[in-house]
Amino acid sequence: MPSKSNIKIFVAYHKKSPIIKTECLIPIQVGRALSKEKLDMIGDDTGDNISIKNSNYCELTALYWMWKNVEADYYGLFHYRRLFDFKNSGKLFFSNFSRKTCNKFGWNDKEIREYCENYDVVSAPISDIHPPGEPNKIISAYELYEISHNVLDLNKTIEIIKDKYPTFLDSTEEYLNQNKSSYFNMMIMKKEVFSDYCEWLFSILFELERQIPVSSNAYQARVFGFIGERLLNIYINQLKKEKNYKIKEVINIVESNLKKENKNSLLYDVKMFLLNKDRRW
């Protein structure tokens, strides 16, 4: 009988919330070094870690911890409010982690293993890019960053890629000029891909950290998390172009605790749209 793949998908938490935990799905407290409250789960503050940088790196402190401290065949990163739909259910939201819900979306070890073993990379969906509050207008990835953040940070990132990884420059320019993107730094990768990705990602981010000032605004201070989202898109574009990897996009299922009777209201639709774009995990 073939051995089971060792799949470790870490689900990032930063506050008390309903927990999902299986052999493959592992809750992790991000930014634990900065938190006054220790959640009942592992933290990103042991071993080789950058937990203290969570306010700037967001969920990437968990990614770094996984890279440096975990042995697995596949590595993944989810959020406690966002997980992949392994069953292609056609649904957009979930409200709990009951057995019925987990079976609906394939959130059990058997189905996760069967799904992941068919691919080298499983990524979040690529969707059209809209300016904030303008769902009928489509813009480029570069234009969205220019609207939402300090574009000088992105320009500096491009310079670093050009210097350190010139073979990625075409993929970088193609992504920044296209009008589609994935978000939230969510993915699952086979070990060798994951290791290469993390080496590439953090070498760029650490160099960027040395070269730019971090904003005093708490939201904009998450700069390396925001840049990381763009770098994940660039890296996957490069894999598609140069490597013979099996890559699959999977829909995010978003947690909703709103009452069932409100789900057809305009308020619900607006709140869910904002929730899906919110980066506070």
PDB file of C-alpha atoms in Angstrom:
ATOM      1  CA  MET A   1       0.000   0.000   0.000  1.00  0.00           C
ATOM      2  CA  PRO A   2       1.476   3.398  -0.977  1.00  0.00           C
ATOM      3  CA  SER A   3       2.274   5.715   1.920  1.00  0.00           C
ATOM      4  CA  LYS A   4       0.110   8.769   2.509  1.00  0.00           C
ATOM      5  CA  SER A   5       1.499  12.144   1.499  1.00  0.00           C
ATOM      6  CA  ASN A   6       2.455  14.333   4.435  1.00  0.00           C
ATOM      7  CA  ILE A   7       0.334  17.429   3.743  1.00  0.00           C
ATOM      8  CA  LYS A   8       0.534  20.376   6.132  1.00  0.00           C
ATOM      9  CA  ILE A   9      -1.875  23.223   5.399  1.00  0.00           C
ATOM     10  CA  PHE A  10      -1.633  25.844   8.131  1.00  0.00           C
ATOM     11  CA  VAL A  11      -4.736  27.904   8.891  1.00  0.00           C
ATOM     12  CA  ALA A  12      -3.794  31.370  10.174  1.00  0.00           C
ATOM     13  CA  TYR A  13      -5.573  32.733  13.262  1.00  0.00           C
ATOM     14  CA  HIS A  14      -4.972  35.954  15.160  1.00  0.00           C
ATOM     15  CA  LYS A  15      -7.918  35.912  17.575  1.00  0.00           C
ATOM     16  CA  LYS A  16     -10.310  33.449  19.215  1.00  0.00           C
ATOM     17  CA  SER A  17     -12.522  31.917  16.535  1.00  0.00           C
ATOM     18  CA  PRO A  18     -14.015  28.515  15.692  1.00  0.00           C
ATOM     19  CA  ILE A  19     -11.134  26.174  14.929  1.00  0.00           C
ATOM     20  CA  ILE A  20     -10.748  23.594  12.195  1.00  0.00           C
ATOM     21  CA  LYS A  21      -8.096  20.984  12.912  1.00  0.00           C
ATOM     22  CA  THR A  22      -7.239  17.725  11.168  1.00  0.00           C
ATOM     23  CA  GLU A  23      -3.989  15.963  10.340  1.00  0.00           C
ATOM     24  CA  CYS A  24      -3.708  18.088   7.181  1.00  0.00           C
ATOM     25  CA  LEU A  25      -5.330  21.312   8.414  1.00  0.00           C
ATOM     26  CA  ILE A  26      -3.350  22.814  11.286  1.00  0.00           C
ATOM     27  CA  PRO A  27      -4.328  26.041  13.085  1.00  0.00           C
ATOM     28  CA  ILE A  28      -1.483  28.459  13.755  1.00  0.00           C
ATOM     29  CA  GLN A  29      -1.491  31.758  15.661  1.00  0.00           C
ATOM     30  CA  VAL A  30       0.219  34.407  13.561  1.00  0.00           C
ATOM     31  CA  GLY A  31       2.039  37.288  15.195  1.00  0.00           C
ATOM     32  CA  ARG A  32       2.162  35.390  18.458  1.00  0.00           C
ATOM     33  CA  ALA A  33       5.308  37.225  19.551  1.00  0.00           C
ATOM     34  CA  LEU A  34       3.264  40.441  19.518  1.00  0.00           C
ATOM     35  CA  SER A  35       0.067  39.068  21.054  1.00  0.00           C
ATOM     36  CA  LYS A  36      -0.995  39.425  24.677  1.00  0.00           C
ATOM     37  CA  GLU A  37      -3.158  36.314  24.331  1.00  0.00           C
ATOM     38  CA  LYS A  38      -1.854  32.858  23.446  1.00  0.00           C
ATOM     39  CA  LEU A  39      -4.434  30.867  21.516  1.00  0.00           C
ATOM     40  CA  ASP A  40      -4.785  27.112  22.062  1.00  0.00           C
ATOM     41  CA  MET A  41      -2.697  26.156  19.023  1.00  0.00           C
ATOM     42  CA  ILE A  42       0.880  26.336  17.790  1.00  0.00           C
ATOM     43  CA  GLY A  43       2.368  29.773  17.168  1.00  0.00           C
ATOM     44  CA  ASP A  44       4.703  31.266  14.587  1.00  0.00           C
ATOM     45  CA  ASP A  45       7.131  32.381  17.308  1.00  0.00           C
ATOM     46  CA  THR A  46       9.199  29.219  17.824  1.00  0.00           C
ATOM     47  CA  GLY A  47      12.377  28.062  16.138  1.00  0.00           C
ATOM     48  CA  ASP A  48      13.562  30.200  13.231  1.00  0.00           C
ATOM     49  CA  ASN A  49      10.811  32.813  12.928  1.00  0.00           C
ATOM     50  CA  ILE A  50       9.823  36.393  12.049  1.00  0.00           C
ATOM     51  CA  SER A  51       6.735  36.503  14.257  1.00  0.00           C
ATOM     52  CA  ILE A  52       7.741  39.922  15.611  1.00  0.00           C
ATOM     53  CA  LYS A  53       7.281  41.325  12.070  1.00  0.00           C
ATOM     54  CA  ASN A  54       3.651  40.242  11.739  1.00  0.00           C
ATOM     55  CA  SER A  55       2.269  43.787  11.643  1.00  0.00           C
ATOM     56  CA  ASN A  56       4.286  44.296   8.450  1.00  0.00           C
ATOM     57  CA  TYR A  57       4.273  40.793   6.940  1.00  0.00           C
ATOM     58  CA  CYS A  58       0.726  39.640   7.869  1.00  0.00           C
ATOM     59  CA  GLU A  59       0.178  35.912   7.237  1.00  0.00           C
ATOM     60  CA  LEU A  60       3.640  35.608   5.702  1.00  0.00           C
ATOM     61  CA  THR A  61       5.083  35.200   9.205  1.00  0.00           C
ATOM     62  CA  ALA A  62       3.332  31.820   9.234  1.00  0.00           C
ATOM     63  CA  LEU A  63       4.681  31.038   5.763  1.00  0.00           C
ATOM     64  CA  TYR A  64       8.232  31.775   6.901  1.00  0.00           C
ATOM     65  CA  TRP A  65       7.766  29.626  10.015  1.00  0.00           C
ATOM     66  CA  MET A  66       6.487  26.721   7.896  1.00  0.00           C
ATOM     67  CA  TRP A  67       9.459  27.008   5.557  1.00  0.00           C
ATOM     68  CA  LYS A  68      12.030  26.997   8.339  1.00  0.00           C
ATOM     69  CA  ASN A  69      10.480  24.601  10.861  1.00  0.00           C
ATOM     70  CA  VAL A  70       8.205  22.052   9.166  1.00  0.00           C
ATOM     71  CA  GLU A  71       8.930  18.915   7.142  1.00  0.00           C
ATOM     72  CA  ALA A  72       6.185  17.890   4.708  1.00  0.00           C
ATOM     73  CA  ASP A  73       5.505  16.671   1.177  1.00  0.00           C
ATOM     74  CA  TYR A  74       3.046  19.508   0.564  1.00  0.00           C
ATOM     75  CA  TYR A  75       2.767  22.880   2.307  1.00  0.00           C
ATOM     76  CA  GLY A  76      -0.223  25.208   2.312  1.00  0.00           C
ATOM     77  CA  LEU A  77      -1.521  28.412   3.862  1.00  0.00           C
ATOM     78  CA  PHE A  78      -5.175  29.278   4.504  1.00  0.00           C
ATOM     79  CA  HIS A  79      -6.969  31.803   6.745  1.00  0.00           C
ATOM     80  CA  TYR A  80      -9.517  31.007   9.428  1.00  0.00           C
ATOM     81  CA  ARG A  81     -12.135  32.863   7.361  1.00  0.00           C
ATOM     82  CA  ARG A  82     -10.993  31.617   3.936  1.00  0.00           C
ATOM     83  CA  LEU A  83     -10.328  28.080   2.775  1.00  0.00           C
ATOM     84  CA  PHE A  84     -10.232  26.361  -0.615  1.00  0.00           C
ATOM     85  CA  ASP A  85     -13.286  24.521  -1.911  1.00  0.00           C
ATOM     86  CA  PHE A  86     -11.873  21.090  -2.768  1.00  0.00           C
ATOM     87  CA  LYS A  87     -15.286  19.844  -3.914  1.00  0.00           C
ATOM     88  CA  ASN A  88     -16.087  22.624  -6.404  1.00  0.00           C
ATOM     89  CA  SER A  89     -19.454  22.970  -4.673  1.00  0.00           C
ATOM     90  CA  GLY A  90     -20.446  26.217  -6.367  1.00  0.00           C
ATOM     91  CA  LYS A  91     -20.959  27.815  -2.956  1.00  0.00           C
ATOM     92  CA  LEU A  92     -19.282  31.031  -1.813  1.00  0.00           C
ATOM     93  CA  PHE A  93     -19.728  31.010   1.968  1.00  0.00           C
ATOM     94  CA  PHE A  94     -19.584  28.744   5.009  1.00  0.00           C
ATOM     95  CA  SER A  95     -20.909  29.377   8.509  1.00  0.00           C
ATOM     96  CA  ASN A  96     -19.302  26.690  10.711  1.00  0.00           C
ATOM     97  CA  PHE A  97     -16.920  23.740  10.793  1.00  0.00           C
ATOM     98  CA  SER A  98     -19.542  21.040  11.333  1.00  0.00           C
ATOM     99  CA  ARG A  99     -19.003  17.599   9.811  1.00  0.00           C
ATOM    100  CA  LYS A 100     -21.627  18.413   7.180  1.00  0.00           C
ATOM    101  CA  THR A 101     -19.810  21.630   6.203  1.00  0.00           C
ATOM    102  CA  CYS A 102     -16.408  19.932   6.102  1.00  0.00           C
ATOM    103  CA  ASN A 103     -17.745  17.147   3.883  1.00  0.00           C
ATOM    104  CA  LYS A 104     -19.415  19.692   1.583  1.00  0.00           C
ATOM    105  CA  PHE A 105     -16.109  21.410   0.852  1.00  0.00           C
ATOM    106  CA  GLY A 106     -13.729  18.458   1.189  1.00  0.00           C
ATOM    107  CA  TRP A 107     -12.160  19.648   4.430  1.00  0.00           C
ATOM    108  CA  ASN A 108     -11.080  16.202   5.575  1.00  0.00           C
ATOM    109  CA  ASP A 109      -7.730  14.458   5.281  1.00  0.00           C
ATOM    110  CA  LYS A 110      -8.806  11.819   2.759  1.00  0.00           C
ATOM    111  CA  GLU A 111     -10.212  14.297   0.253  1.00  0.00           C
ATOM    112  CA  ILE A 112      -7.447  16.850   0.772  1.00  0.00           C
ATOM    113  CA  ARG A 113      -4.804  14.209   0.030  1.00  0.00           C
ATOM    114  CA  GLU A 114      -6.628  12.902  -3.029  1.00  0.00           C
ATOM    115  CA  TYR A 115      -6.968  16.438  -4.365  1.00  0.00           C
ATOM    116  CA  CYS A 116      -3.477  17.770  -3.681  1.00  0.00           C
ATOM    117  CA  GLU A 117      -1.654  14.707  -4.975  1.00  0.00           C
ATOM    118  CA  ASN A 118      -2.934  15.507  -8.483  1.00  0.00           C
ATOM    119  CA  TYR A 119      -1.129  18.865  -8.592  1.00  0.00           C
ATOM    120  CA  ASP A 120       2.170  20.563  -7.890  1.00  0.00           C
ATOM    121  CA  VAL A 121       0.548  23.913  -7.046  1.00  0.00           C
ATOM    122  CA  VAL A 122      -2.987  24.763  -5.934  1.00  0.00           C
ATOM    123  CA  SER A 123      -3.636  28.504  -5.955  1.00  0.00           C
ATOM    124  CA  ALA A 124      -6.395  30.967  -5.167  1.00  0.00           C
ATOM    125  CA  PRO A 125      -8.645  31.999  -8.063  1.00  0.00           C
ATOM    126  CA  ILE A 126      -7.546  34.712 -10.462  1.00  0.00           C
ATOM    127  CA  SER A 127     -10.296  37.310 -10.820  1.00  0.00           C
ATOM    128  CA  ASP A 128     -10.842  40.652 -12.532  1.00  0.00           C
ATOM    129  CA  ILE A 129      -9.288  43.670 -10.823  1.00  0.00           C
ATOM    130  CA  HIS A 130     -11.658  46.531 -10.002  1.00  0.00           C
ATOM    131  CA  PRO A 131     -10.963  49.905  -8.392  1.00  0.00           C
ATOM    132  CA  PRO A 132     -12.399  50.087  -4.844  1.00  0.00           C
ATOM    133  CA  GLY A 133     -16.137  50.750  -5.089  1.00  0.00           C
ATOM    134  CA  GLU A 134     -16.225  50.517  -8.909  1.00  0.00           C
ATOM    135  CA  PRO A 135     -17.215  46.928  -9.778  1.00  0.00           C
ATOM    136  CA  ASN A 136     -17.967  47.790 -13.407  1.00  0.00           C
ATOM    137  CA  LYS A 137     -14.486  49.147 -14.135  1.00  0.00           C
ATOM    138  CA  ILE A 138     -11.446  46.937 -14.755  1.00  0.00           C
ATOM    139  CA  ILE A 139      -7.879  48.081 -14.154  1.00  0.00           C
ATOM    140  CA  SER A 140      -4.392  46.552 -14.111  1.00  0.00           C
ATOM    141  CA  ALA A 141      -2.596  45.060 -11.123  1.00  0.00           C
ATOM    142  CA  TYR A 142      -0.173  47.979 -11.168  1.00  0.00           C
ATOM    143  CA  GLU A 143      -3.006  50.533 -11.211  1.00  0.00           C
ATOM    144  CA  LEU A 144      -4.712  48.867  -8.238  1.00  0.00           C
ATOM    145  CA  TYR A 145      -1.529  49.031  -6.185  1.00  0.00           C
ATOM    146  CA  GLU A 146      -1.060  52.664  -7.200  1.00  0.00           C
ATOM    147  CA  ILE A 147      -4.586  53.458  -5.981  1.00  0.00           C
ATOM    148  CA  SER A 148      -4.469  51.437  -2.770  1.00  0.00           C
ATOM    149  CA  HIS A 149      -0.862  51.690  -1.533  1.00  0.00           C
ATOM    150  CA  ASN A 150       2.447  53.500  -1.975  1.00  0.00           C
ATOM    151  CA  VAL A 151       3.424  52.618  -5.542  1.00  0.00           C
ATOM    152  CA  LEU A 152       7.051  53.569  -4.848  1.00  0.00           C
ATOM    153  CA  ASP A 153       7.302  50.368  -2.783  1.00  0.00           C
ATOM    154  CA  LEU A 154       6.131  48.334  -5.766  1.00  0.00           C
ATOM    155  CA  ASN A 155       8.548  50.155  -8.070  1.00  0.00           C
ATOM    156  CA  LYS A 156      11.396  49.315  -5.697  1.00  0.00           C
ATOM    157  CA  THR A 157      10.280  45.671  -5.730  1.00  0.00           C
ATOM    158  CA  ILE A 158      10.505  45.649  -9.520  1.00  0.00           C
ATOM    159  CA  GLU A 159      14.051  47.005  -9.293  1.00  0.00           C
ATOM    160  CA  ILE A 160      15.021  44.256  -6.841  1.00  0.00           C
ATOM    161  CA  ILE A 161      13.583  41.558  -9.107  1.00  0.00           C
ATOM    162  CA  LYS A 162      15.451  43.035 -12.057  1.00  0.00           C
ATOM    163  CA  ASP A 163      18.697  42.915 -10.075  1.00  0.00           C
ATOM    164  CA  LYS A 164      18.312  39.571  -8.273  1.00  0.00           C
ATOM    165  CA  TYR A 165      16.083  37.567 -10.610  1.00  0.00           C
ATOM    166  CA  PRO A 166      16.218  39.048 -14.126  1.00  0.00           C
ATOM    167  CA  THR A 167      14.610  35.947 -15.643  1.00  0.00           C
ATOM    168  CA  PHE A 168      11.434  36.871 -13.728  1.00  0.00           C
ATOM    169  CA  LEU A 169      11.210  40.349 -15.220  1.00  0.00           C
ATOM    170  CA  ASP A 170       8.946  39.417 -18.130  1.00  0.00           C
ATOM    171  CA  SER A 171       6.548  37.588 -15.788  1.00  0.00           C
ATOM    172  CA  THR A 172       6.625  40.596 -13.455  1.00  0.00           C
ATOM    173  CA  GLU A 173       5.729  43.069 -16.193  1.00  0.00           C
ATOM    174  CA  GLU A 174       3.063  40.771 -17.625  1.00  0.00           C
ATOM    175  CA  TYR A 175       1.365  40.368 -14.246  1.00  0.00           C
ATOM    176  CA  LEU A 176       1.458  44.078 -13.372  1.00  0.00           C
ATOM    177  CA  ASN A 177      -0.057  44.977 -16.755  1.00  0.00           C
ATOM    178  CA  GLN A 178      -2.790  42.344 -16.681  1.00  0.00           C
ATOM    179  CA  ASN A 179      -6.243  42.968 -15.222  1.00  0.00           C
ATOM    180  CA  LYS A 180      -6.544  39.778 -13.176  1.00  0.00           C
ATOM    181  CA  SER A 181      -5.033  38.728  -9.862  1.00  0.00           C
ATOM    182  CA  SER A 182      -5.331  36.356  -6.916  1.00  0.00           C
ATOM    183  CA  TYR A 183      -5.167  37.562  -3.311  1.00  0.00           C
ATOM    184  CA  PHE A 184      -4.516  36.637   0.331  1.00  0.00           C
ATOM    185  CA  ASN A 185      -1.217  34.697  -0.120  1.00  0.00           C
ATOM    186  CA  MET A 186      -3.167  31.440  -0.153  1.00  0.00           C
ATOM    187  CA  MET A 187      -1.729  28.362  -1.868  1.00  0.00           C
ATOM    188  CA  ILE A 188      -0.642  24.740  -1.579  1.00  0.00           C
ATOM    189  CA  MET A 189       2.703  23.647  -3.047  1.00  0.00           C
ATOM    190  CA  LYS A 190       4.693  20.476  -3.400  1.00  0.00           C
ATOM    191  CA  LYS A 191       7.829  20.522  -1.241  1.00  0.00           C
ATOM    192  CA  GLU A 192      10.393  21.384  -3.900  1.00  0.00           C
ATOM    193  CA  VAL A 193       8.230  24.162  -5.332  1.00  0.00           C
ATOM    194  CA  PHE A 194       7.470  25.553  -1.883  1.00  0.00           C
ATOM    195  CA  SER A 195      11.124  25.659  -0.881  1.00  0.00           C
ATOM    196  CA  ASP A 196      12.113  27.443  -4.080  1.00  0.00           C
ATOM    197  CA  TYR A 197       9.214  29.876  -3.764  1.00  0.00           C
ATOM    198  CA  CYS A 198      10.027  30.823  -0.166  1.00  0.00           C
ATOM    199  CA  GLU A 199      13.711  31.338  -0.939  1.00  0.00           C
ATOM    200  CA  TRP A 200      12.752  33.611  -3.838  1.00  0.00           C
ATOM    201  CA  LEU A 201       9.967  35.442  -1.959  1.00  0.00           C
ATOM    202  CA  PHE A 202      11.779  36.246   1.272  1.00  0.00           C
ATOM    203  CA  SER A 203      15.034  37.200  -0.433  1.00  0.00           C
ATOM    204  CA  ILE A 204      13.049  39.883  -2.268  1.00  0.00           C
ATOM    205  CA  LEU A 205      11.002  41.001   0.745  1.00  0.00           C
ATOM    206  CA  PHE A 206      13.988  41.201   3.104  1.00  0.00           C
ATOM    207  CA  GLU A 207      15.882  43.275   0.572  1.00  0.00           C
ATOM    208  CA  LEU A 208      12.831  45.508   0.131  1.00  0.00           C
ATOM    209  CA  GLU A 209      12.606  45.898   3.913  1.00  0.00           C
ATOM    210  CA  ARG A 210      16.174  47.206   3.912  1.00  0.00           C
ATOM    211  CA  GLN A 211      15.410  49.778   1.229  1.00  0.00           C
ATOM    212  CA  ILE A 212      12.025  51.336   2.068  1.00  0.00           C
ATOM    213  CA  PRO A 213      10.544  53.152   5.074  1.00  0.00           C
ATOM    214  CA  VAL A 214       7.497  51.470   6.620  1.00  0.00           C
ATOM    215  CA  SER A 215       4.427  53.662   6.922  1.00  0.00           C
ATOM    216  CA  SER A 216       3.207  54.768  10.358  1.00  0.00           C
ATOM    217  CA  ASN A 217      -0.327  53.999   9.155  1.00  0.00           C
ATOM    218  CA  ALA A 218      -1.252  50.565  10.536  1.00  0.00           C
ATOM    219  CA  TYR A 219      -2.948  49.435   7.340  1.00  0.00           C
ATOM    220  CA  GLN A 220      -0.199  50.573   4.975  1.00  0.00           C
ATOM    221  CA  ALA A 221       2.406  49.147   7.360  1.00  0.00           C
ATOM    222  CA  ARG A 222       1.328  45.723   6.071  1.00  0.00           C
ATOM    223  CA  VAL A 223       3.378  46.506   2.991  1.00  0.00           C
ATOM    224  CA  PHE A 224       5.274  43.205   2.812  1.00  0.00           C
ATOM    225  CA  GLY A 225       2.034  41.236   3.007  1.00  0.00           C
ATOM    226  CA  PHE A 226       0.609  43.319   0.161  1.00  0.00           C
ATOM    227  CA  ILE A 227       3.759  42.987  -1.938  1.00  0.00           C
ATOM    228  CA  GLY A 228       3.822  39.264  -1.141  1.00  0.00           C
ATOM    229  CA  GLU A 229       0.415  38.834  -2.786  1.00  0.00           C
ATOM    230  CA  ARG A 230       1.798  40.316  -5.997  1.00  0.00           C
ATOM    231  CA  LEU A 231       4.947  38.209  -5.811  1.00  0.00           C
ATOM    232  CA  LEU A 232       2.914  35.001  -5.506  1.00  0.00           C
ATOM    233  CA  ASN A 233       1.102  35.886  -8.729  1.00  0.00           C
ATOM    234  CA  ILE A 234       4.413  36.609 -10.451  1.00  0.00           C
ATOM    235  CA  TYR A 235       5.976  33.356  -9.249  1.00  0.00           C
ATOM    236  CA  ILE A 236       3.055  31.238 -10.448  1.00  0.00           C
ATOM    237  CA  ASN A 237       3.081  33.056 -13.802  1.00  0.00           C
ATOM    238  CA  GLN A 238       6.747  32.153 -14.088  1.00  0.00           C
ATOM    239  CA  LEU A 239       6.032  28.497 -13.279  1.00  0.00           C
ATOM    240  CA  LYS A 240       3.388  28.389 -15.985  1.00  0.00           C
ATOM    241  CA  LYS A 241       5.843  29.846 -18.474  1.00  0.00           C
ATOM    242  CA  GLU A 242       9.027  27.909 -17.711  1.00  0.00           C
ATOM    243  CA  LYS A 243       8.182  24.755 -15.787  1.00  0.00           C
ATOM    244  CA  ASN A 244       6.152  21.678 -16.506  1.00  0.00           C
ATOM    245  CA  TYR A 245       4.102  21.844 -13.312  1.00  0.00           C
ATOM    246  CA  LYS A 246       0.462  20.948 -12.786  1.00  0.00           C
ATOM    247  CA  ILE A 247      -1.198  24.102 -11.438  1.00  0.00           C
ATOM    248  CA  LYS A 248      -4.840  24.357 -10.352  1.00  0.00           C
ATOM    249  CA  GLU A 249      -6.896  27.396  -9.329  1.00  0.00           C
ATOM    250  CA  VAL A 250      -9.471  26.771  -6.597  1.00  0.00           C
ATOM    251  CA  ILE A 251     -12.304  28.976  -5.354  1.00  0.00           C
ATOM    252  CA  ASN A 252     -12.054  30.487  -1.850  1.00  0.00           C
ATOM    253  CA  ILE A 253     -14.934  29.780   0.513  1.00  0.00           C
ATOM    254  CA  VAL A 254     -15.472  32.756   2.839  1.00  0.00           C
ATOM    255  CA  GLU A 255     -16.811  32.525   6.385  1.00  0.00           C
ATOM    256  CA  SER A 256     -20.122  34.261   7.032  1.00  0.00           C
ATOM    257  CA  ASN A 257     -21.798  34.545  10.432  1.00  0.00           C
ATOM    258  CA  LEU A 258     -24.765  36.534   9.157  1.00  0.00           C
ATOM    259  CA  LYS A 259     -28.261  35.162   9.640  1.00  0.00           C
ATOM    260  CA  LYS A 260     -29.698  33.125   6.809  1.00  0.00           C
ATOM    261  CA  GLU A 261     -32.646  35.464   6.229  1.00  0.00           C
ATOM    262  CA  ASN A 262     -30.280  38.361   5.502  1.00  0.00           C
ATOM    263  CA  LYS A 263     -28.339  36.634   2.768  1.00  0.00           C
ATOM    264  CA  ASN A 264     -30.426  38.035  -0.080  1.00  0.00           C
ATOM    265  CA  SER A 265     -30.249  41.609   1.095  1.00  0.00           C
ATOM    266  CA  LEU A 266     -28.163  44.303  -0.534  1.00  0.00           C
ATOM    267  CA  LEU A 267     -26.442  44.895   2.797  1.00  0.00           C
ATOM    268  CA  TYR A 268     -25.336  41.265   2.833  1.00  0.00           C
ATOM    269  CA  ASP A 269     -23.982  41.457  -0.714  1.00  0.00           C
ATOM    270  CA  VAL A 270     -21.995  44.607   0.057  1.00  0.00           C
ATOM    271  CA  LYS A 271     -20.675  43.237   3.342  1.00  0.00           C
ATOM    272  CA  MET A 272     -19.589  39.992   1.706  1.00  0.00           C
ATOM    273  CA  PHE A 273     -17.836  41.859  -1.100  1.00  0.00           C
ATOM    274  CA  LEU A 274     -15.912  43.941   1.421  1.00  0.00           C
ATOM    275  CA  LEU A 275     -15.188  40.897   3.572  1.00  0.00           C
ATOM    276  CA  ASN A 276     -13.688  39.038   0.638  1.00  0.00           C
ATOM    277  CA  LYS A 277     -11.401  41.992  -0.120  1.00  0.00           C
ATOM    278  CA  ASP A 278     -10.466  42.624   3.526  1.00  0.00           C
ATOM    279  CA  ARG A 279      -6.883  41.610   4.316  1.00  0.00           C
ATOM    280  CA  ARG A 280      -7.174  41.359   8.085  1.00  0.00           C
ATOM    281  CA  TRP A 281      -7.239  37.568   7.733  1.00  0.00           C
TER     282      TRP A 281
END
